[in-house]
């Protein structure tokens, strides 16, 4: 997604992202479904027409406009695709289909595999899970590009006069010189 960061000729980055999202609302899986912040975000996304929130199972409160994965008639077929995808991607580590099926009891892992196989378009996690848990689920469920050796995350901070990004040092606490050259080439 291209975002024009030239502040003199555009609205805010957040406004641009909202405008782009509203043109084609994507399906976003939210594994932290009972966190009040996630419920508020899902409500906001739905009301603004920015995304279709997807929960694995029904949250504590009913939210109109949200999709519930396990309530859908083809949920079991998608789950079986997820089992196959996980067992195939982890076969070099000796993971059987039975082990993959058991591993997918983890909502974070199931969410990442559903993203990998195209059931959803995006995912947001980390409200009730640690950064380490989210990253582990992403590495196992989605994986790295074949030529990648590391992962990273950033924070986008928008001020009235500038936009800054900060690397997450919890992910790469001691970057070395090759890291600075590697990370920019692995963006999608």
Short mmCIF file of C-alpha atoms in Angstrom, two decimals:
data_model
loop_
_atom_site.label_atom_id
_atom_site.label_comp_id
_atom_site.label_asym_id
_atom_site.label_seq_id
_atom_site.Cartn_x
_atom_site.Cartn_y
_atom_site.Cartn_z
CA UNK A 1 0.00 0.00 0.00
CA UNK A 2 1.47 3.33 -1.02
CA UNK A 3 0.97 6.24 1.36
CA UNK A 4 1.97 9.77 0.38
CA UNK A 5 4.02 11.11 3.27
CA UNK A 6 4.44 14.62 1.80
CA UNK A 7 2.50 16.60 4.41
CA UNK A 8 1.99 19.78 2.39
CA UNK A 9 -0.14 18.05 -0.25
CA UNK A 10 -2.16 15.46 1.62
CA UNK A 11 -4.34 14.68 4.56
CA UNK A 12 -2.92 12.74 7.46
CA UNK A 13 -1.51 9.25 6.95
CA UNK A 14 -4.26 7.85 9.15
CA UNK A 15 -6.90 9.62 7.04
CA UNK A 16 -5.35 8.22 3.85
CA UNK A 17 -5.38 4.71 5.27
CA UNK A 18 -9.03 5.11 6.27
CA UNK A 19 -9.94 6.34 2.78
CA UNK A 20 -8.17 3.41 1.15
CA UNK A 21 -9.76 0.92 3.54
CA UNK A 22 -13.24 2.30 2.91
CA UNK A 23 -12.95 1.69 -0.84
CA UNK A 24 -12.75 -2.06 -0.35
CA UNK A 25 -13.41 -3.18 3.23
CA UNK A 26 -11.26 -6.22 3.95
CA UNK A 27 -11.92 -9.06 6.36
CA UNK A 28 -9.74 -8.72 9.48
CA UNK A 29 -9.40 -11.53 12.00
CA UNK A 30 -9.24 -10.52 15.66
CA UNK A 31 -8.17 -13.39 17.94
CA UNK A 32 -8.41 -11.28 21.14
CA UNK A 33 -12.18 -11.26 20.83
CA UNK A 34 -13.15 -10.70 24.46
CA UNK A 35 -10.81 -7.80 25.16
CA UNK A 36 -12.96 -4.65 25.51
CA UNK A 37 -10.49 -2.70 23.31
CA UNK A 38 -10.85 -5.26 20.53
CA UNK A 39 -14.64 -5.16 20.79
CA UNK A 40 -14.56 -1.36 20.62
CA UNK A 41 -12.22 -1.48 17.60
CA UNK A 42 -14.47 -4.02 15.84
CA UNK A 43 -17.49 -1.82 16.46
CA UNK A 44 -15.65 1.22 15.12
CA UNK A 45 -14.40 -0.62 12.01
CA UNK A 46 -17.92 -1.81 11.24
CA UNK A 47 -19.61 1.56 11.84
CA UNK A 48 -17.06 3.36 9.64
CA UNK A 49 -17.25 0.69 6.94
CA UNK A 50 -13.48 0.15 7.06
CA UNK A 51 -13.37 -3.62 7.55
CA UNK A 52 -15.40 -6.72 8.32
CA UNK A 53 -14.21 -7.95 11.72
CA UNK A 54 -13.87 -11.72 11.96
CA UNK A 55 -13.90 -13.54 15.29
CA UNK A 56 -13.16 -17.24 15.72
CA UNK A 57 -16.13 -17.69 18.04
CA UNK A 58 -18.84 -15.38 19.31
CA UNK A 59 -17.55 -12.63 21.61
CA UNK A 60 -19.19 -11.96 24.98
CA UNK A 61 -21.39 -9.29 23.44
CA UNK A 62 -23.15 -9.44 20.10
CA UNK A 63 -21.66 -7.14 17.50
CA UNK A 64 -23.65 -6.52 14.30
CA UNK A 65 -21.66 -6.72 11.09
CA UNK A 66 -19.04 -9.11 12.47
CA UNK A 67 -18.38 -12.56 11.09
CA UNK A 68 -18.06 -15.55 13.44
CA UNK A 69 -15.79 -18.19 11.89
CA UNK A 70 -17.11 -21.25 13.74
CA UNK A 71 -20.73 -20.29 12.98
CA UNK A 72 -20.22 -20.51 9.22
CA UNK A 73 -21.27 -23.64 7.30
CA UNK A 74 -17.83 -24.04 5.68
CA UNK A 75 -15.78 -23.43 8.85
CA UNK A 76 -14.77 -27.08 9.17
CA UNK A 77 -13.54 -27.14 5.56
CA UNK A 78 -11.41 -24.05 6.22
CA UNK A 79 -10.13 -25.61 9.43
CA UNK A 80 -9.07 -28.74 7.52
CA UNK A 81 -7.26 -26.52 4.99
CA UNK A 82 -5.51 -24.85 7.93
CA UNK A 83 -4.50 -28.24 9.35
CA UNK A 84 -3.05 -29.26 6.00
CA UNK A 85 -1.24 -25.92 5.55
CA UNK A 86 0.32 -26.02 9.03
CA UNK A 87 1.36 -29.68 8.87
CA UNK A 88 2.87 -29.13 5.40
CA UNK A 89 4.80 -26.03 6.41
CA UNK A 90 6.08 -27.69 9.58
CA UNK A 91 6.78 -31.14 8.12
CA UNK A 92 10.56 -30.57 8.28
CA UNK A 93 10.06 -30.30 12.05
CA UNK A 94 8.13 -33.58 12.10
CA UNK A 95 4.64 -32.14 12.63
CA UNK A 96 1.86 -34.59 11.79
CA UNK A 97 -1.68 -33.62 10.85
CA UNK A 98 -2.81 -34.66 14.31
CA UNK A 99 -0.24 -32.40 15.92
CA UNK A 100 -1.25 -29.55 13.61
CA UNK A 101 -4.91 -30.08 14.53
CA UNK A 102 -4.03 -29.87 18.25
CA UNK A 103 -1.78 -26.84 17.71
CA UNK A 104 -4.63 -24.98 16.03
CA UNK A 105 -6.49 -24.94 19.35
CA UNK A 106 -4.40 -21.79 19.89
CA UNK A 107 -6.48 -18.85 18.60
CA UNK A 108 -3.37 -16.87 17.60
CA UNK A 109 -1.98 -19.72 15.54
CA UNK A 110 -5.32 -20.54 13.91
CA UNK A 111 -5.76 -16.87 13.02
CA UNK A 112 -2.36 -16.65 11.35
CA UNK A 113 -2.90 -19.84 9.36
CA UNK A 114 -6.34 -18.63 8.23
CA UNK A 115 -4.60 -15.48 7.00
CA UNK A 116 -1.96 -17.54 5.21
CA UNK A 117 -4.52 -19.65 3.34
CA UNK A 118 -6.58 -16.63 2.32
CA UNK A 119 -9.63 -16.97 4.54
CA UNK A 120 -9.08 -13.41 5.79
CA UNK A 121 -7.17 -10.45 4.38
CA UNK A 122 -5.45 -9.24 7.55
CA UNK A 123 -5.17 -9.85 11.26
CA UNK A 124 -4.66 -7.78 14.38
CA UNK A 125 -3.35 -9.38 17.56
CA UNK A 126 -1.44 -8.48 20.68
CA UNK A 127 -4.06 -6.94 22.95
CA UNK A 128 -4.07 -9.97 25.25
CA UNK A 129 -1.01 -11.82 23.94
CA UNK A 130 2.62 -10.89 24.34
CA UNK A 131 4.71 -9.70 21.41
CA UNK A 132 6.67 -12.96 21.63
CA UNK A 133 3.49 -15.06 21.41
CA UNK A 134 2.21 -13.07 18.42
CA UNK A 135 5.56 -13.35 16.62
CA UNK A 136 5.81 -17.10 17.28
CA UNK A 137 2.31 -17.60 15.88
CA UNK A 138 3.17 -15.50 12.81
CA UNK A 139 6.41 -17.37 12.16
CA UNK A 140 4.71 -20.77 12.50
CA UNK A 141 1.43 -19.85 10.84
CA UNK A 142 2.56 -17.56 8.04
CA UNK A 143 6.32 -18.03 7.89
CA UNK A 144 9.15 -15.88 6.62
CA UNK A 145 10.10 -15.22 3.03
CA UNK A 146 12.61 -17.88 1.92
CA UNK A 147 15.52 -15.41 1.87
CA UNK A 148 14.68 -13.74 5.21
CA UNK A 149 16.66 -14.31 8.35
CA UNK A 150 14.76 -12.02 10.68
CA UNK A 151 11.50 -10.29 11.36
CA UNK A 152 10.81 -6.82 12.58
CA UNK A 153 7.99 -4.56 13.56
CA UNK A 154 7.57 -0.82 13.63
CA UNK A 155 5.42 1.80 15.26
CA UNK A 156 3.96 4.54 13.10
CA UNK A 157 3.61 7.84 14.96
CA UNK A 158 1.83 10.72 13.31
CA UNK A 159 2.27 14.26 14.55
CA UNK A 160 0.74 17.42 13.11
CA UNK A 161 3.96 18.25 11.27
CA UNK A 162 5.63 14.87 10.62
CA UNK A 163 5.31 11.11 10.52
CA UNK A 164 7.88 8.93 12.28
CA UNK A 165 8.48 5.21 12.37
CA UNK A 166 10.30 3.47 15.18
CA UNK A 167 11.76 -0.02 15.07
CA UNK A 168 10.56 -2.34 17.81
CA UNK A 169 13.64 -3.24 19.86
CA UNK A 170 11.73 -6.05 21.56
CA UNK A 171 11.93 -7.87 18.21
CA UNK A 172 15.58 -7.13 17.37
CA UNK A 173 17.18 -5.97 20.65
CA UNK A 174 20.74 -6.03 19.32
CA UNK A 175 20.68 -5.26 15.58
CA UNK A 176 23.93 -5.65 13.74
CA UNK A 177 25.02 -3.84 10.58
CA UNK A 178 23.54 -6.40 8.15
CA UNK A 179 20.14 -5.94 9.81
CA UNK A 180 19.88 -2.38 8.55
CA UNK A 181 20.53 -3.58 5.02
CA UNK A 182 18.28 -6.64 5.23
CA UNK A 183 15.08 -5.23 6.69
CA UNK A 184 14.23 -2.67 3.98
CA UNK A 185 14.62 -5.23 1.19
CA UNK A 186 12.04 -7.57 2.75
CA UNK A 187 9.09 -5.14 2.73
CA UNK A 188 5.93 -6.00 0.83
#
